[in-house]
Each structure stands twice: as C-alpha cells, then as structure tokens.
mmCIF file of C-alpha atoms in Angstrom:
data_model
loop_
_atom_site.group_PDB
_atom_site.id
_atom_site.type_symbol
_atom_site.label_atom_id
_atom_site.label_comp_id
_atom_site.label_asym_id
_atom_site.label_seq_id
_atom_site.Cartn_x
_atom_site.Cartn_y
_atom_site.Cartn_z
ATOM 1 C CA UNK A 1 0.000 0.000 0.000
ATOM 2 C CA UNK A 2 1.603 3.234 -1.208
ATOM 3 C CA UNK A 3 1.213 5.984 1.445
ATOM 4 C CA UNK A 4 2.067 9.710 2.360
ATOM 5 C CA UNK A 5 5.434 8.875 4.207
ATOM 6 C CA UNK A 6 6.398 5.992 1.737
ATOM 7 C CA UNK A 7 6.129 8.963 -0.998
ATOM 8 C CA UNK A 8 7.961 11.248 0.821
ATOM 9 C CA UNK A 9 11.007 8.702 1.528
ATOM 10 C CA UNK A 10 11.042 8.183 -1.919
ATOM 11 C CA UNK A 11 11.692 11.728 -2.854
ATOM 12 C CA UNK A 12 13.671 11.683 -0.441
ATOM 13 C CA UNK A 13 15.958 8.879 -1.841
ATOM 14 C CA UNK A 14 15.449 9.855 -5.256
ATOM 15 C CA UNK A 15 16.950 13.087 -4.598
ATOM 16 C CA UNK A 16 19.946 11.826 -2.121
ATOM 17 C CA UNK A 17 21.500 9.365 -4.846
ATOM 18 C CA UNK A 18 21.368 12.063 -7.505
ATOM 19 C CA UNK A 19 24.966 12.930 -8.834
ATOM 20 C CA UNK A 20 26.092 15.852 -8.057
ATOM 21 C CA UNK A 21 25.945 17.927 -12.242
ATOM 22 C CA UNK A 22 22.080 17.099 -11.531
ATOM 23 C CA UNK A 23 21.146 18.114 -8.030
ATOM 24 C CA UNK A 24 23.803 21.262 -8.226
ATOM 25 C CA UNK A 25 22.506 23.259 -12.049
ATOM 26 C CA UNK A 26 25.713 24.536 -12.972
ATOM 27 C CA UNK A 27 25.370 28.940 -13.855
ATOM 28 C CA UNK A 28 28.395 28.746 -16.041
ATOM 29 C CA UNK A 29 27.773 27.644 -19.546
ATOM 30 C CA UNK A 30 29.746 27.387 -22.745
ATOM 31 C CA UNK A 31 28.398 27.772 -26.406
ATOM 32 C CA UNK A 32 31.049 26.084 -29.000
ATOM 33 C CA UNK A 33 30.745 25.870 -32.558
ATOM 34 C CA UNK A 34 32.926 23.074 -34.419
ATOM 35 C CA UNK A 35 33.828 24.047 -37.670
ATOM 36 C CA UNK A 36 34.561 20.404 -39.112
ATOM 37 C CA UNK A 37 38.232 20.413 -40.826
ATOM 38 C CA UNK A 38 36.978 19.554 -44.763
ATOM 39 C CA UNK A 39 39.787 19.127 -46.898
ATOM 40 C CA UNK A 40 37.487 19.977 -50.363
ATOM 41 C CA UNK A 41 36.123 23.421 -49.309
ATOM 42 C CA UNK A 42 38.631 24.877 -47.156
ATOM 43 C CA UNK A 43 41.915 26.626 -47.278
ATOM 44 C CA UNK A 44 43.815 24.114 -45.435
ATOM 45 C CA UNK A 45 47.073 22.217 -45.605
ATOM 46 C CA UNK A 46 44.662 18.894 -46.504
ATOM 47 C CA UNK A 47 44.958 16.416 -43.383
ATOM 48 C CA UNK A 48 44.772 12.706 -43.737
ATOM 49 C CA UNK A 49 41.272 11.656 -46.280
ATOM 50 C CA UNK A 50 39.788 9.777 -43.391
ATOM 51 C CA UNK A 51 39.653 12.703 -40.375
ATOM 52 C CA UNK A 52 39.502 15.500 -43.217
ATOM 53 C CA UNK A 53 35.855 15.135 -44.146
ATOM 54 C CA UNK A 54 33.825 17.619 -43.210
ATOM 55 C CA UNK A 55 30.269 15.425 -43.562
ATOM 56 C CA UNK A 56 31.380 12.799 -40.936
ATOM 57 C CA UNK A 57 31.473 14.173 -37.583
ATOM 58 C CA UNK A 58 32.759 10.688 -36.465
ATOM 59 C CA UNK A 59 35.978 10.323 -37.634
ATOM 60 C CA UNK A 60 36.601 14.203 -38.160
ATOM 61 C CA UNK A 61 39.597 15.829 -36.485
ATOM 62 C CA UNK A 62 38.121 18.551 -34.315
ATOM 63 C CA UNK A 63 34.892 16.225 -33.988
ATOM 64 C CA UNK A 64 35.348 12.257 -33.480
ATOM 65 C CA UNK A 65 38.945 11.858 -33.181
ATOM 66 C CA UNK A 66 41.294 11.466 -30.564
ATOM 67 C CA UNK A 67 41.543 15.159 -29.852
ATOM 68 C CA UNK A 68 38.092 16.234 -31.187
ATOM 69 C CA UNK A 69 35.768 17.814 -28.572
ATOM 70 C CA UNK A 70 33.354 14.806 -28.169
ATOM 71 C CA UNK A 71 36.157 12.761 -27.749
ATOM 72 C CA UNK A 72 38.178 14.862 -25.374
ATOM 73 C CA UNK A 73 35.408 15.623 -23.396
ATOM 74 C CA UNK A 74 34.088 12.322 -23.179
ATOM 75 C CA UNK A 75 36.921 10.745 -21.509
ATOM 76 C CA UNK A 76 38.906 13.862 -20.086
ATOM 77 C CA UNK A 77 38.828 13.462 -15.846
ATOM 78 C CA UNK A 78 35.903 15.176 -14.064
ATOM 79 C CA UNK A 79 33.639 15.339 -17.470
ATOM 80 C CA UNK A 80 30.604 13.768 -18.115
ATOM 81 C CA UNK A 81 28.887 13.425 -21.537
ATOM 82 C CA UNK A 82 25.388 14.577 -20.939
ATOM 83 C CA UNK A 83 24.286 12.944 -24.448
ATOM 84 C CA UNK A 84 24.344 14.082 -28.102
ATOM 85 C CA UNK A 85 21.739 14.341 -30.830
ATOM 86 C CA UNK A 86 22.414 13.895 -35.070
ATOM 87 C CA UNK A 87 21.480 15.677 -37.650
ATOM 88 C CA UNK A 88 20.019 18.895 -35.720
ATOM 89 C CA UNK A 89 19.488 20.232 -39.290
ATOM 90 C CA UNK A 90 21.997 19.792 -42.823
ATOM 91 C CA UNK A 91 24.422 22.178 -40.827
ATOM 92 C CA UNK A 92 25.044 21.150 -37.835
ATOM 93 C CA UNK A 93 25.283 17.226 -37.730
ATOM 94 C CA UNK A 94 25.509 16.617 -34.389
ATOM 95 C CA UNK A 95 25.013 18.614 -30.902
ATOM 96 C CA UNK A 96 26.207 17.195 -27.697
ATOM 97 C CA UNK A 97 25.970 18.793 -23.899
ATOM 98 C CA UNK A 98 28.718 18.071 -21.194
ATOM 99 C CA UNK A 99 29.105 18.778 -17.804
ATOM 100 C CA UNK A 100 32.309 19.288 -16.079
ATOM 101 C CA UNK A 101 31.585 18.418 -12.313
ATOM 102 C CA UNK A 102 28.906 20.420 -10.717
ATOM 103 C CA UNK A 103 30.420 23.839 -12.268
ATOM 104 C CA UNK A 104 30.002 24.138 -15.757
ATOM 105 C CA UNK A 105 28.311 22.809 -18.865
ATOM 106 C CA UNK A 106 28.992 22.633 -22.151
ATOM 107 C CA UNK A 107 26.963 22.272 -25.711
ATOM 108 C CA UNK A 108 29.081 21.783 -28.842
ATOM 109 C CA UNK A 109 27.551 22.156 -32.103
ATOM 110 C CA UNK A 110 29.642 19.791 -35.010
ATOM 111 C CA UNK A 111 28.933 21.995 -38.113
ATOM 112 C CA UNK A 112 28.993 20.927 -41.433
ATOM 113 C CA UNK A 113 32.713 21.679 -43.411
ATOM 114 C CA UNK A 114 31.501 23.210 -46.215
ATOM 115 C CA UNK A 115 29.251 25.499 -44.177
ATOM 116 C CA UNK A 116 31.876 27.299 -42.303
ATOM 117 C CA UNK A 117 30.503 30.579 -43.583
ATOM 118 C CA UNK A 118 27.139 29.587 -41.503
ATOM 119 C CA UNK A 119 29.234 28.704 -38.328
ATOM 120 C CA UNK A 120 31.568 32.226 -38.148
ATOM 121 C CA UNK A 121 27.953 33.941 -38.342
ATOM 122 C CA UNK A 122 26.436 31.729 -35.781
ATOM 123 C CA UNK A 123 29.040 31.918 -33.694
ATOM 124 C CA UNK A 124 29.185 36.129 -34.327
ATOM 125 C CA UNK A 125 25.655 36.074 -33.575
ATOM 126 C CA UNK A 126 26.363 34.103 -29.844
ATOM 127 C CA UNK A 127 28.944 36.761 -29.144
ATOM 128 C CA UNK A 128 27.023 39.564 -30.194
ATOM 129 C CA UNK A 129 23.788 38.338 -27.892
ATOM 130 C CA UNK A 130 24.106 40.172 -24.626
ATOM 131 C CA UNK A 131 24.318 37.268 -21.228
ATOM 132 C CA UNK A 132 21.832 35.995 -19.531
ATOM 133 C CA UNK A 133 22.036 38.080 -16.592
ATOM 134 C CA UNK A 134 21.119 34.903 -14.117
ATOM 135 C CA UNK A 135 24.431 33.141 -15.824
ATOM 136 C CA UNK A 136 28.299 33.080 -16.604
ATOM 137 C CA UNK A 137 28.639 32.539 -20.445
ATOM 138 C CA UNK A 138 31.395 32.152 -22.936
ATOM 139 C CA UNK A 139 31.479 31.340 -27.080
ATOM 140 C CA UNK A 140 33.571 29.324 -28.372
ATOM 141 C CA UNK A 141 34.733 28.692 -32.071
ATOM 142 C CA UNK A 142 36.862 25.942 -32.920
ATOM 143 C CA UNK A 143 38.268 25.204 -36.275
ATOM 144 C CA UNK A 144 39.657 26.525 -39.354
ATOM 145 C CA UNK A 145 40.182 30.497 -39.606
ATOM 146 C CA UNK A 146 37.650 30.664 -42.577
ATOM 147 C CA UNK A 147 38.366 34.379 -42.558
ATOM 148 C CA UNK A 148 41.479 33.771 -44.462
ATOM 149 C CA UNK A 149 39.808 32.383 -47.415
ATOM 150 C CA UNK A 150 38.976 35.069 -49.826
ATOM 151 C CA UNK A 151 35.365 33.136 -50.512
ATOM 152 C CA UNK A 152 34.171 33.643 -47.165
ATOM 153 C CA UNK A 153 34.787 37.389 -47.154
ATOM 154 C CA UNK A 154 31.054 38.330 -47.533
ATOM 155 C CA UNK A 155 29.887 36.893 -44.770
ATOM 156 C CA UNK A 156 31.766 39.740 -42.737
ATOM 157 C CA UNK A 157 28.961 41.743 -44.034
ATOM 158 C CA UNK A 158 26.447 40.536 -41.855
ATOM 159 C CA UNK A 159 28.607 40.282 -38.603
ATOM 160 C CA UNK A 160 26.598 41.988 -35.980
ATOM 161 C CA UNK A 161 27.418 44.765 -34.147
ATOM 162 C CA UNK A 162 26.367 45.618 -30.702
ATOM 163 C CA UNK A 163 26.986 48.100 -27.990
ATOM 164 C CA UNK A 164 29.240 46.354 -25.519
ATOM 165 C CA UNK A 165 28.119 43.774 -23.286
ATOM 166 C CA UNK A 166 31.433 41.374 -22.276
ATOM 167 C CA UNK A 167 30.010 37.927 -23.374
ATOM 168 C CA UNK A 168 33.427 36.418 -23.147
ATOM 169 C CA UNK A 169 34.579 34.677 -26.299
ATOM 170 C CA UNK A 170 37.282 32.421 -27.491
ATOM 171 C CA UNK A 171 38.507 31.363 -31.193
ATOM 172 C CA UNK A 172 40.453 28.531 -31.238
ATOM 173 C CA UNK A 173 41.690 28.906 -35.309
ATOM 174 C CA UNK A 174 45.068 30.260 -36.641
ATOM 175 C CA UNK A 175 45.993 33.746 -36.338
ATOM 176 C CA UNK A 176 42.457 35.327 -34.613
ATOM 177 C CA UNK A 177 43.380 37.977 -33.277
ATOM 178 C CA UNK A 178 44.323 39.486 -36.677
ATOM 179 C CA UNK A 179 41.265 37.797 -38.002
ATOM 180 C CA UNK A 180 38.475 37.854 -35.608
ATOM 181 C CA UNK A 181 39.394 39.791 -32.251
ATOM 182 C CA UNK A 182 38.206 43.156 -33.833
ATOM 183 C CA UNK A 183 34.752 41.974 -34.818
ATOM 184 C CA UNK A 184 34.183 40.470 -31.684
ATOM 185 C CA UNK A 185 34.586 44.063 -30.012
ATOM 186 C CA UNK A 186 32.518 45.651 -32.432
ATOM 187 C CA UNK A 187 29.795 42.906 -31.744
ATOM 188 C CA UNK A 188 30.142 43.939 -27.981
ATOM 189 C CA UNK A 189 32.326 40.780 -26.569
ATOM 190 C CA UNK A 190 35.436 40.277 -25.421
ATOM 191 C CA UNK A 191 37.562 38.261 -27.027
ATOM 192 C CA UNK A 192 39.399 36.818 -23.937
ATOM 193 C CA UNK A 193 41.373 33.870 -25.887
ATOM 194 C CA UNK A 194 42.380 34.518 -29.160
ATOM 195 C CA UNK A 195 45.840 33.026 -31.663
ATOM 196 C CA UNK A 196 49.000 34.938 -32.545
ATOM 197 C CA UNK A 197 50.254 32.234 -34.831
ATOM 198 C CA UNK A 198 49.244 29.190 -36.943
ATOM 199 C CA UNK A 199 48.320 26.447 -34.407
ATOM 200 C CA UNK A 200 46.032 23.239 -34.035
ATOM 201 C CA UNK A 201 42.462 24.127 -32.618
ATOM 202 C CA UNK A 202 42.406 20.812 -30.800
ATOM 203 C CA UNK A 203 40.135 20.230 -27.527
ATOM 204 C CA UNK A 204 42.883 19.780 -24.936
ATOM 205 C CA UNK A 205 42.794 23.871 -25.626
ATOM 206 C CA UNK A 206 38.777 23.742 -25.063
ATOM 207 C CA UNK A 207 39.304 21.832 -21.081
ATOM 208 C CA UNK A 208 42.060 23.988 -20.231
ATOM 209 C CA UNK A 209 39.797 26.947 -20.713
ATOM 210 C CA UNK A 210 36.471 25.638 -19.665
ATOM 211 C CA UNK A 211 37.855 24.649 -16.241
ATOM 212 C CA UNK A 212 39.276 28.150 -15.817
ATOM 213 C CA UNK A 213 36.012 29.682 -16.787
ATOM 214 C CA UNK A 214 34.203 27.705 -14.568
ATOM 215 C CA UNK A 215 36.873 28.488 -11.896
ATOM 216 C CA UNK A 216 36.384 32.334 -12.735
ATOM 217 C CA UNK A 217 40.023 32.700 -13.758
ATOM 218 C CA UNK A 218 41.296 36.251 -15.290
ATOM 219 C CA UNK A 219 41.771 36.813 -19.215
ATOM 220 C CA UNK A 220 45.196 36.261 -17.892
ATOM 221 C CA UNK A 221 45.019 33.078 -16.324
ATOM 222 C CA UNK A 222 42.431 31.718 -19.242
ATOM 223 C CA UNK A 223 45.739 32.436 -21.852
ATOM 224 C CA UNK A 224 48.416 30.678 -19.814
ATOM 225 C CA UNK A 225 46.020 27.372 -19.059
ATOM 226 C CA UNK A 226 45.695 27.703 -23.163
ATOM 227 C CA UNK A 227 49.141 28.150 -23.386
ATOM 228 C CA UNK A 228 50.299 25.024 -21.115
ATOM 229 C CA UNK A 229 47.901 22.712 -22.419
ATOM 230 C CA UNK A 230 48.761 23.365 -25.583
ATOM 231 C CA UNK A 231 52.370 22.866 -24.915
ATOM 232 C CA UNK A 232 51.692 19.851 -22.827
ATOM 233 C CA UNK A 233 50.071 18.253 -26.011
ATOM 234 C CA UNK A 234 52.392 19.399 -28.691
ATOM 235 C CA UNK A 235 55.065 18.456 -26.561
ATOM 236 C CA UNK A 236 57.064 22.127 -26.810
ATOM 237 C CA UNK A 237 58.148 24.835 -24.506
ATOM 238 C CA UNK A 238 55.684 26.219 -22.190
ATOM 239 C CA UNK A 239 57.071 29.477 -23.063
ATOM 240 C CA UNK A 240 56.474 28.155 -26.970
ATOM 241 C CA UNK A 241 53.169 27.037 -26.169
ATOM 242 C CA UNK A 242 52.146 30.592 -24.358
ATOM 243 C CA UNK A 243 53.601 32.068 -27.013
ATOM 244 C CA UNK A 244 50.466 31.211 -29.140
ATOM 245 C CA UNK A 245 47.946 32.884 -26.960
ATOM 246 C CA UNK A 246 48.386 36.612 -26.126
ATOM 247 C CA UNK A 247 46.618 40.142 -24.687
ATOM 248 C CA UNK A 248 44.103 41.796 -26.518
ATOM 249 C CA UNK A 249 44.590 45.336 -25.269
ATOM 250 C CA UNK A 250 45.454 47.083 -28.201
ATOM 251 C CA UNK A 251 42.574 45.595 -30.471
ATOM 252 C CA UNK A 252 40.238 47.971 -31.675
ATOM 253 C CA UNK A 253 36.336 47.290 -33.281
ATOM 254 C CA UNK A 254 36.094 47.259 -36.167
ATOM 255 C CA UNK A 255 33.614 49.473 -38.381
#
C-alpha cells in the first residue's frame, strides 16, 4: 500500500543518490561551434582523407577523433557526456551537452565543413547576444580560420554589431586575433582567448579553458592554461606554447 510517508522517503531517496551535475545546475555555460576540418572546401594544408571530411562528424579531427571535442570531453577526468543528438538540421550534424563536475556545462555544435561561412555567423551572432544576466557565459569557435579564405569574405557583411556587453569569447583557429578579435569588439564581446600564430584548434585547448572559466580565472590566467595545455600536447616549450595565446589590449572594433 503506497502511502504519504512511503512517498515522501522516496523523494527523499530519489533526490539523495542524484549525482552531483544534476542536483547542483551549474550557472556557467559554454556555447562552442565546431567548424569540421573539410579538406574539399577549405583553405587548409589537406589532413589525412579519413579525419579530413567535413560530412562525418565521427571520424573528423576537431569532432570524433582522438583530440576532437566529443572525444576529449568524453573521456577527459571530471567530465561527463550529458548525451548528443544527429542531424540537428543539414548544418550542424551533431550537438552534444557536457558537464564538467557540478560547475560548468557545455553544448558543442559539429557543423557541417563546407558550411563554415554559416558557423563564423552563428558563432558572431552568440557573441554579439548580450548574457543571460542569471548566468556566466562564454562562445567558443573551434576550427579553421575561414576568414582567411577570400570566398568567405562576404559573410563579414552581416557580422553583428552591438553596444558592448562582455560575453566572453574564445577562437580557437590560426591567427584570430588578426582575423576575428576586432569583430568580436565591435559585436560587444570580449575576445578573452584569441591566436598569434598558426596552431592546431584541438580540444585539450577547449578543457584547459572551460575549467578556468568555470573556476572564474582572469583573461590572464584563461591564456596561460591555453598556453600550457597546448604545450603539454604538442610536446614544446611552455614558453612556446604561451607564445600562441596573447593580450588583446590594443585591439580595436572594427567598423
């Protein structure tokens, strides 16, 4: 016979054996957009046939493979994958959410190759959209720097701009700052992690950050986690590795 205390000792149950990402919802959230590396339509150096096409988020190299974000995040220590979704639409081909211990959560959008035009807007568009003033929130971009290819140029027409709001925002691509740092200001963010150089936008880079967001680390700190992960996994110089990430202070908006 169910009864009013055997209900209540349930709940009570239910609740106590709850991990901790569900009973604790995390205020600190991270947007990232995965350009996937397509060796047909972009401007790259092409990358082995079977991680460089940008229709299979499996095997792709900033998606499925060893250092892609699902990947990484799956299996790095103190994440949890939360559970992904295909084909959201014939952009993005796959969307999963992660949770990094009771602090943080993530949703990463795997975006079509070709349609790297589509995922600089989207992600402009993210950085441009004032905070949620309940929450902590950050943009990410991961992926080729599609601003160096001279067909994606007109898509810089329809950046947004936006009075300034300090959405924090990342690109992980080669050479942002030069490429992407300024629009971000005129869209009203702050472009807290941004490249100096040509470097791999793998998701070792991502965790280091995420954890210092979710930490509430300075623009400072954020660059030098950046900067030792990614010498840590390229296996060079911390001061090499740091090298890659810099300040942003003299960046003006654009337009």
């Amino acid at each position: 016979m169910i009864t009013l205390r055997s209900i209540c000792l349930f709940i009570v149950l239910f609740f106590t054996v709850l991990p901790s990402y569900a009973a604790v919802a995390p205020r600190t959230h991270i947007s990232v957009i995965v350009s996937l590396v397509d060796n047909v339509s972009q401007g790259i150096v092409p990358v082995p046939a079977k991680i460089g096409n940008g229709d299979d988020p499996r095997n792709n190299l900033y998606w499925g493979a060893l250092y892609g974000v699902k990947t990484f995040l799956s299996k790095a220590d103190g994440w949890r994958n939360l559970g992904c979704e295909k084909d959201i639409n014939d952009t993005i081909l796959e969307r999963c959410e992660f949770a990094w211990k009771d602090k943080l959560t993530v949703t990463a959008d795997a975006y079509r190759g070709s349609r790297i035009d589509q995922a600089m807007l989207d992600f402009m568009q993210q950085a441009a959209t004032p905070p949620n003033a309940a929450k902590r929130e950050m943009v990410v971009f991961i992926g080729h720097d599609g601003l160096m290819d001279t067909q994606n140029q007109p898509i810089i027409e329809h950046f947004p701009k936006h009075a300034g709001h300090n959405k924090q925002a990342v690109v992980l691509a080669c050479m942002s700052e030069e490429y992407f740092a300024g629009h971000l200001l005129a869209a009203g963010s702050k472009p807290v992690v941004t490249t100096y150089s040509f470097m791999a936008p793998e998701a070792y880079v991502l965790e280091a950050i995420a954890r210092g967001f979710a930490n509430q680390a300075s623009e400072v700190e954020l660059r030098s986690s950046a900067g030792a992960a990614y010498a840590k996994y390229q296996r060079i110089s911390a001061k090499a590795g740091k090298s890659v990430f810099g300040a942003n202070i003299q960046t003006k908006p654009l337009g």
